[in-house]
Amino acid sequence: MAESIRDKVAIIGMGLSKWGERWDTGIFDLVSEACNEAFTDAGIDKKQIDACWTGYYQNETATTGVVIAQTLQLQQIPITRVENGCASGAEVIRGAALGLASKQYDLVLAVGFEKLKDVGFGGMATAGAPGMVYPMYAAEFGAAPGRYALAATAYFRKWGLSKEEGKRTLAKISVKSHHNGARNPRAMLRREITVEQAMNAPIIAWPLGLFDCCGVCDGAGAAVMCRTEDVKKFAVKHPHDYITIKGFGVAASPGWGKEDTRFDFTYWDATEAAAKQAFAQAGIKNPRKELSLAEVHDCFSIAELIGVESMGICPYGKGKEDVESGAWEQGGEIPIGISGGLKSFGHPIGASGCREVMEFYLQFQGRAEDKSRQLKDVKFGLAHNQGGFPGQFICGITITGAPDV
Amino acid sequence: MVGIVSYGAYIPMLRMSRDVLGQVWGKSAGKGERAIANVDEDSITMAVEAVVDALTGMDRQKIDGIYFASVSAPYREKQSASIVKAAADLRDDIDSADFGNSIRSGTNALNAALNAVKAGAAKKVAVVASDTRMPAPNSDFEPVFGDGAAAFIIGDSDVAVSVEGSYSVSSEFLDVWLKAKDKFHWTWEDRFIKDEGWEKILPEAIKGVMKKCNVGPKDFAKAVFNGADARSHGDVAKKVGLDPKTQVVTPLFDSVGDTGSATAPMTLVQALEDAKPGDKILFANYGDGADAYVLQVQPQIEKVRNRRGIKKHLASKAMLANYGIYLRMRDVMEWGPSVRPLRRSAVSFVWRERKAFYSAYGQKCKKCGGIQYPRQRACMYCLVEDQFEPIRLSDKTGKLFTYSIDERANEIVLPLIRGVIDLDGGGRYYSQLTDRDPAKVEVGMPMELTFRLFFDGGREGTGFRNYMWKARPVRC
């Protein structure tokens, strides 16, 4: 009989490389920066690590476990690469947690990373359809903005927003993300913007403009994890202010949304399903009230809008009201993307899921680098991480929390 | 009785004013405009449009042959007709052949079709002439050439226009030529070509068929033939005793341009659109000699009216005023190198999914009736596995459910518009939108499908041309 993972596993140390266009760093450097911060933060020696889960999205690496072993000089331990598209980062932490909960290992490293800025052009070269060299998809280089934009058009239509109203709603989300990012020293983009700037920015893929899209960058995020029963043994630096896993949700959608007349592009079905799983494990009944913060996968402003609605944090179609009332801002009912989100951090694909969890970790420990963005009374945090495109998502949700809630 | 059972035509939506060429090169380029194939069109895709137009209201299963005529076939080795066959969803057990190397190829193909039907080898044969000749920039050909296609279904029953007789002349005459490795056309002095070529060889064939059929120039309600230009065309008419004002149908030199193999066939379609039962039509086609025919319009013509043909396609247009985009579309300059990754596809993959790519077949669930594209193993609606029957989607219309306009995609011409089309009668088609004005794309607009080139593996990738059906706003 399956059991909830709630509180069985603890995160006792986390680290993040510097995120950005890291022309001077490679994969080894990114992994090293994130992992060494996590080891130092946990106060462990990497020799103690029993196993590792790592996440990397792009196809140009193989035997990626060896890359981690090479970088950190880990000696003959199990290292597993996972790939769930842009949700690979969430899967890294989940894999590590399952390895611990099943008592195969005692101390595990989870590290997600991505080196995107070696391609030689702006934007991203994205993969095709699952398992296919399908000409339609082959013609889809740089597809992410254009495919998410399909959802923006559909959202505007369904909820009766004029193009101007829709653009304005999305602009306000990006303004909020930039506001948060400007207060986070670890963010890549640290400049506030105005609604007018966002609305008048060059179009990337109508209706999405430049400020509706997250940046492309390099980065890595890492977590050191053990069973909660072992925190006394391993969590020397954070004997009390470690966090525990409250619940995971992972859902792969059947994937034919673009081709299925029932899908209207205004909800993320995988996010709905993953959220249900995660809330059930975590015992969360009213996420809007119970969550102290939610890091939502805002690769695009529309992704945040629909993502928040799909998790039930906001009723469907009411996102505009929330955005206008400031419900998702710091000090609002539920801060969304208090870190600055993917919008301000950029999205090194395999790393984002780890970074989102780290935001709660730092907030819980009172370690927000800029005190103006420190939240109070932090209990539960949600990290929403999704890969794919509207209609063909895979979603990973990680709920973490204080050990005693 | 053997003759034309049905007809159809195609003119690409894009037109370029000759003023644009005049401005680019700083000299007169004549009046009017020329039809320009879009970046995703070629002689094959335009042929498909014309054939499908000609097949309006007909049973595609009853076509016994497909002959493709062109001097601009995209492949030098690899048949075009077989691709047209697949896209038009004709039977596999039919004859397919390419005719080329001469702008007379359209009537070479017509002769083959007429002979096949007369001999009883076929009941109905589709003949299509289609050309997208690439003129050298700044050449005399550049303002003259246009792109277009025309198709006829030839048969021995339900004949709308009977062929009463024909006469052919073969000539080694050199007027315009491309050798195997030439990118652009050679030609000899225009006065020589007109005097000794067009204006001698065409009259010889026309007089030949009149004599053979025992008819005179006054017997024709209309006369249709190609020409070196409007003036020379009129001179040929006078030489054979036709009245250019009342009898002669002038090719669309001013609005479409010289469409090579398709010029005379397109002009014939233009004539048939207004033809009345009882009309006698002279039809002739020049190129390496000439073919001439006496045609008799039958009462059946009234039953093959509802085609897009020339008139509707001609009226449906969008102006291309940017010569730089034209050069990009035709890939005639040396471009800067790109570090972007190449698109990939695989011949084996396209072959495996040929019904989807070439014929736009989806599948219909036998249990729940749900229509889906592309092929899959389990029904997305009722989850039952492997219980499908094929269904052709290429002739479906639909409504645009949602779209996006991508300004940064790796496309030859931006923007790339993606669309989700909910098909009338069920099913959804995710596609690029072609032949559209980005400013006019709106949710809910009526859409249809059109056979297009997705990307040319000669420019990048795996070397072959990737065709597939795209969506476009209902053209006309």
PDB file of C-alpha atoms in Angstrom, chain A residues 98-253:
ATOM      1  CA  LEU A  98      12.476   8.127  -3.240  1.00  0.00           C
ATOM      2  CA  GLY A  99      15.972   6.665  -2.949  1.00  0.00           C
ATOM      3  CA  LEU A 100      16.093   7.812   0.655  1.00  0.00           C
ATOM      4  CA  ALA A 101      12.550   6.821   1.594  1.00  0.00           C
ATOM      5  CA  SER A 102      13.151   3.334   0.270  1.00  0.00           C
ATOM      6  CA  LYS A 103      16.208   3.199   2.534  1.00  0.00           C
ATOM      7  CA  GLN A 104      18.581   2.378  -0.257  1.00  0.00           C
ATOM      8  CA  TYR A 105      20.810   5.295   0.699  1.00  0.00           C
ATOM      9  CA  ASP A 106      21.370   7.580   3.676  1.00  0.00           C
ATOM     10  CA  LEU A 107      22.729  10.807   2.187  1.00  0.00           C
ATOM     11  CA  VAL A 108      21.862  11.834  -1.326  1.00  0.00           C
ATOM     12  CA  LEU A 109      22.737  14.686  -3.656  1.00  0.00           C
ATOM     13  CA  ALA A 110      20.185  16.132  -6.063  1.00  0.00           C
ATOM     14  CA  VAL A 111      21.549  18.461  -8.731  1.00  0.00           C
ATOM     15  CA  GLY A 112      19.904  19.969 -11.754  1.00  0.00           C
ATOM     16  CA  PHE A 113      21.838  22.040 -14.268  1.00  0.00           C
ATOM     17  CA  GLU A 114      21.828  23.394 -17.771  1.00  0.00           C
ATOM     18  CA  LYS A 115      24.340  25.108 -20.029  1.00  0.00           C
ATOM     19  CA  LEU A 116      22.260  26.885 -22.653  1.00  0.00           C
ATOM     20  CA  LYS A 117      24.514  29.717 -23.738  1.00  0.00           C
ATOM     21  CA  ASP A 118      26.852  27.729 -25.940  1.00  0.00           C
ATOM     22  CA  VAL A 119      24.505  27.563 -28.938  1.00  0.00           C
ATOM     23  CA  GLY A 120      25.664  30.754 -30.616  1.00  0.00           C
ATOM     24  CA  PHE A 121      22.322  32.516 -31.070  1.00  0.00           C
ATOM     25  CA  GLY A 122      19.673  34.135 -28.922  1.00  0.00           C
ATOM     26  CA  GLY A 123      16.721  32.098 -27.767  1.00  0.00           C
ATOM     27  CA  MET A 124      16.623  28.372 -27.594  1.00  0.00           C
ATOM     28  CA  ALA A 125      16.780  25.408 -29.894  1.00  0.00           C
ATOM     29  CA  THR A 126      13.986  23.203 -28.686  1.00  0.00           C
ATOM     30  CA  ALA A 127      13.330  19.560 -29.232  1.00  0.00           C
ATOM     31  CA  GLY A 128      10.670  18.142 -31.475  1.00  0.00           C
ATOM     32  CA  ALA A 129       7.637  16.093 -30.692  1.00  0.00           C
ATOM     33  CA  PRO A 130       8.058  13.114 -28.419  1.00  0.00           C
ATOM     34  CA  GLY A 131       9.730  10.326 -30.323  1.00  0.00           C
ATOM     35  CA  MET A 132       9.197  11.827 -33.737  1.00  0.00           C
ATOM     36  CA  VAL A 133      11.105  13.661 -36.397  1.00  0.00           C
ATOM     37  CA  TYR A 134       7.807  15.144 -37.437  1.00  0.00           C
ATOM     38  CA  PRO A 135       8.239  17.847 -40.121  1.00  0.00           C
ATOM     39  CA  MET A 136       5.711  20.110 -38.447  1.00  0.00           C
ATOM     40  CA  TYR A 137       7.761  20.034 -35.300  1.00  0.00           C
ATOM     41  CA  ALA A 138      11.032  20.056 -37.161  1.00  0.00           C
ATOM     42  CA  ALA A 139       9.952  23.450 -38.397  1.00  0.00           C
ATOM     43  CA  GLU A 140       9.401  24.576 -34.824  1.00  0.00           C
ATOM     44  CA  PHE A 141      12.790  25.800 -33.713  1.00  0.00           C
ATOM     45  CA  GLY A 142      12.324  28.373 -31.007  1.00  0.00           C
ATOM     46  CA  ALA A 143       8.873  26.997 -30.507  1.00  0.00           C
ATOM     47  CA  ALA A 144       8.314  27.709 -26.815  1.00  0.00           C
ATOM     48  CA  PRO A 145       7.061  31.324 -27.098  1.00  0.00           C
ATOM     49  CA  GLY A 146       4.929  30.506 -30.134  1.00  0.00           C
ATOM     50  CA  ARG A 147       3.379  27.473 -28.511  1.00  0.00           C
ATOM     51  CA  TYR A 148       2.672  29.164 -25.176  1.00  0.00           C
ATOM     52  CA  ALA A 149       1.260  32.129 -27.072  1.00  0.00           C
ATOM     53  CA  LEU A 150      -1.456  29.822 -28.422  1.00  0.00           C
ATOM     54  CA  ALA A 151      -2.660  29.607 -24.823  1.00  0.00           C
ATOM     55  CA  ALA A 152      -2.605  33.368 -24.359  1.00  0.00           C
ATOM     56  CA  THR A 153      -4.800  33.911 -27.415  1.00  0.00           C
ATOM     57  CA  ALA A 154      -7.167  31.185 -26.217  1.00  0.00           C
ATOM     58  CA  TYR A 155      -7.238  32.565 -22.663  1.00  0.00           C
ATOM     59  CA  PHE A 156      -8.132  36.042 -23.855  1.00  0.00           C
ATOM     60  CA  ARG A 157     -10.939  34.639 -25.954  1.00  0.00           C
ATOM     61  CA  LYS A 158     -12.363  32.323 -23.308  1.00  0.00           C
ATOM     62  CA  TRP A 159     -12.490  34.941 -20.589  1.00  0.00           C
ATOM     63  CA  GLY A 160     -13.577  37.784 -22.826  1.00  0.00           C
ATOM     64  CA  LEU A 161     -10.419  39.855 -22.539  1.00  0.00           C
ATOM     65  CA  SER A 162      -9.723  42.223 -25.383  1.00  0.00           C
ATOM     66  CA  LYS A 163      -6.214  41.982 -26.800  1.00  0.00           C
ATOM     67  CA  GLU A 164      -5.352  45.135 -24.852  1.00  0.00           C
ATOM     68  CA  GLU A 165      -6.806  43.818 -21.579  1.00  0.00           C
ATOM     69  CA  GLY A 166      -5.103  40.502 -22.011  1.00  0.00           C
ATOM     70  CA  LYS A 167      -1.745  42.090 -22.741  1.00  0.00           C
ATOM     71  CA  ARG A 168      -2.174  44.376 -19.730  1.00  0.00           C
ATOM     72  CA  THR A 169      -2.921  41.468 -17.402  1.00  0.00           C
ATOM     73  CA  LEU A 170       0.155  39.607 -18.598  1.00  0.00           C
ATOM     74  CA  ALA A 171       2.229  42.781 -18.323  1.00  0.00           C
ATOM     75  CA  LYS A 172       1.252  43.171 -14.682  1.00  0.00           C
ATOM     76  CA  ILE A 173       2.469  39.660 -13.940  1.00  0.00           C
ATOM     77  CA  SER A 174       5.835  40.465 -15.501  1.00  0.00           C
ATOM     78  CA  VAL A 175       6.027  43.774 -13.645  1.00  0.00           C
ATOM     79  CA  LYS A 176       5.526  41.871 -10.392  1.00  0.00           C
ATOM     80  CA  SER A 177       8.174  39.313 -11.328  1.00  0.00           C
ATOM     81  CA  HIS A 178      10.693  42.013 -12.201  1.00  0.00           C
ATOM     82  CA  HIS A 179       9.861  43.837  -8.960  1.00  0.00           C
ATOM     83  CA  ASN A 180      10.656  40.671  -6.993  1.00  0.00           C
ATOM     84  CA  GLY A 181      13.745  39.908  -9.044  1.00  0.00           C
ATOM     85  CA  ALA A 182      15.112  43.399  -8.505  1.00  0.00           C
ATOM     86  CA  ARG A 183      15.211  42.583  -4.798  1.00  0.00           C
ATOM     87  CA  ASN A 184      16.943  39.238  -5.194  1.00  0.00           C
ATOM     88  CA  PRO A 185      20.736  39.465  -5.530  1.00  0.00           C
ATOM     89  CA  ARG A 186      20.855  35.972  -7.013  1.00  0.00           C
ATOM     90  CA  ALA A 187      18.529  36.829  -9.913  1.00  0.00           C
ATOM     91  CA  MET A 188      19.860  37.359 -13.428  1.00  0.00           C
ATOM     92  CA  LEU A 189      17.572  40.289 -14.330  1.00  0.00           C
ATOM     93  CA  ARG A 190      17.388  42.863 -11.590  1.00  0.00           C
ATOM     94  CA  ARG A 191      15.616  45.770 -13.205  1.00  0.00           C
ATOM     95  CA  GLU A 192      12.092  46.886 -12.469  1.00  0.00           C
ATOM     96  CA  ILE A 193       9.826  47.501 -15.430  1.00  0.00           C
ATOM     97  CA  THR A 194       6.545  49.312 -15.966  1.00  0.00           C
ATOM     98  CA  VAL A 195       3.299  47.994 -17.374  1.00  0.00           C
ATOM     99  CA  GLU A 196       3.748  50.266 -20.407  1.00  0.00           C
ATOM    100  CA  GLN A 197       7.250  48.939 -21.034  1.00  0.00           C
ATOM    101  CA  ALA A 198       5.983  45.386 -20.914  1.00  0.00           C
ATOM    102  CA  MET A 199       3.024  46.112 -23.160  1.00  0.00           C
ATOM    103  CA  ASN A 200       5.047  48.017 -25.742  1.00  0.00           C
ATOM    104  CA  ALA A 201       8.034  45.692 -25.857  1.00  0.00           C
ATOM    105  CA  PRO A 202       8.909  43.987 -29.136  1.00  0.00           C
ATOM    106  CA  ILE A 203       6.703  41.010 -29.876  1.00  0.00           C
ATOM    107  CA  ILE A 204       8.386  37.637 -29.616  1.00  0.00           C
ATOM    108  CA  ALA A 205       5.309  35.584 -30.467  1.00  0.00           C
ATOM    109  CA  TRP A 206       2.036  37.455 -30.407  1.00  0.00           C
ATOM    110  CA  PRO A 207       0.511  38.036 -27.921  1.00  0.00           C
ATOM    111  CA  LEU A 208       3.731  37.517 -25.948  1.00  0.00           C
ATOM    112  CA  GLY A 209       6.273  40.305 -25.950  1.00  0.00           C
ATOM    113  CA  LEU A 210       9.844  40.414 -24.738  1.00  0.00           C
ATOM    114  CA  PHE A 211       8.863  40.923 -21.099  1.00  0.00           C
ATOM    115  CA  ASP A 212       6.395  38.063 -21.188  1.00  0.00           C
ATOM    116  CA  CYS A 213       9.261  35.651 -21.785  1.00  0.00           C
ATOM    117  CA  CYS A 214      11.862  34.438 -19.333  1.00  0.00           C
ATOM    118  CA  GLY A 215      15.519  34.702 -20.170  1.00  0.00           C
ATOM    119  CA  VAL A 216      17.758  31.971 -21.477  1.00  0.00           C
ATOM    120  CA  CYS A 217      20.712  31.372 -19.174  1.00  0.00           C
ATOM    121  CA  ASP A 218      23.078  28.939 -17.535  1.00  0.00           C
ATOM    122  CA  GLY A 219      22.765  27.687 -13.995  1.00  0.00           C
ATOM    123  CA  ALA A 220      22.671  24.841 -11.529  1.00  0.00           C
ATOM    124  CA  GLY A 221      20.851  24.088  -8.294  1.00  0.00           C
ATOM    125  CA  ALA A 222      21.640  21.424  -5.734  1.00  0.00           C
ATOM    126  CA  ALA A 223      20.199  19.892  -2.583  1.00  0.00           C
ATOM    127  CA  VAL A 224      21.681  17.601   0.031  1.00  0.00           C
ATOM    128  CA  MET A 225      19.035  15.307   1.442  1.00  0.00           C
ATOM    129  CA  CYS A 226      18.658  12.638   4.073  1.00  0.00           C
ATOM    130  CA  ARG A 227      15.857  10.839   5.862  1.00  0.00           C
ATOM    131  CA  THR A 228      14.267  13.044   8.491  1.00  0.00           C
ATOM    132  CA  GLU A 229      15.101  10.410  11.102  1.00  0.00           C
ATOM    133  CA  ASP A 230      18.800  11.007  10.324  1.00  0.00           C
ATOM    134  CA  VAL A 231      18.902  14.796  10.545  1.00  0.00           C
ATOM    135  CA  LYS A 232      20.728  14.664  13.859  1.00  0.00           C
ATOM    136  CA  LYS A 233      23.445  12.653  12.166  1.00  0.00           C
ATOM    137  CA  PHE A 234      23.805  14.698   8.976  1.00  0.00           C
ATOM    138  CA  ALA A 235      22.268  18.165   9.437  1.00  0.00           C
ATOM    139  CA  VAL A 236      25.067  19.647  11.429  1.00  0.00           C
ATOM    140  CA  LYS A 237      24.564  23.172  10.136  1.00  0.00           C
ATOM    141  CA  HIS A 238      20.771  23.120  10.143  1.00  0.00           C
ATOM    142  CA  PRO A 239      19.781  20.820  13.017  1.00  0.00           C
ATOM    143  CA  HIS A 240      16.458  22.608  13.369  1.00  0.00           C
ATOM    144  CA  ASP A 241      15.910  24.755  10.306  1.00  0.00           C
ATOM    145  CA  TYR A 242      16.007  22.046   7.703  1.00  0.00           C
ATOM    146  CA  ILE A 243      12.896  21.560   5.594  1.00  0.00           C
ATOM    147  CA  THR A 244      10.974  18.380   4.892  1.00  0.00           C
ATOM    148  CA  ILE A 245       9.279  17.063   1.809  1.00  0.00           C
ATOM    149  CA  LYS A 246       5.525  17.362   2.310  1.00  0.00           C
ATOM    150  CA  GLY A 247       4.419  16.006  -1.008  1.00  0.00           C
ATOM    151  CA  PHE A 248       5.276  15.358  -4.621  1.00  0.00           C
ATOM    152  CA  GLY A 249       3.103  15.401  -7.659  1.00  0.00           C
ATOM    153  CA  VAL A 250       4.265  14.374 -11.089  1.00  0.00           C
ATOM    154  CA  ALA A 251       1.929  14.024 -14.025  1.00  0.00           C
ATOM    155  CA  ALA A 252       2.600  13.422 -17.693  1.00  0.00           C
ATOM    156  CA  SER A 253      -0.375  14.482 -19.777  1.00  0.00           C
TER     157      SER A 253
END
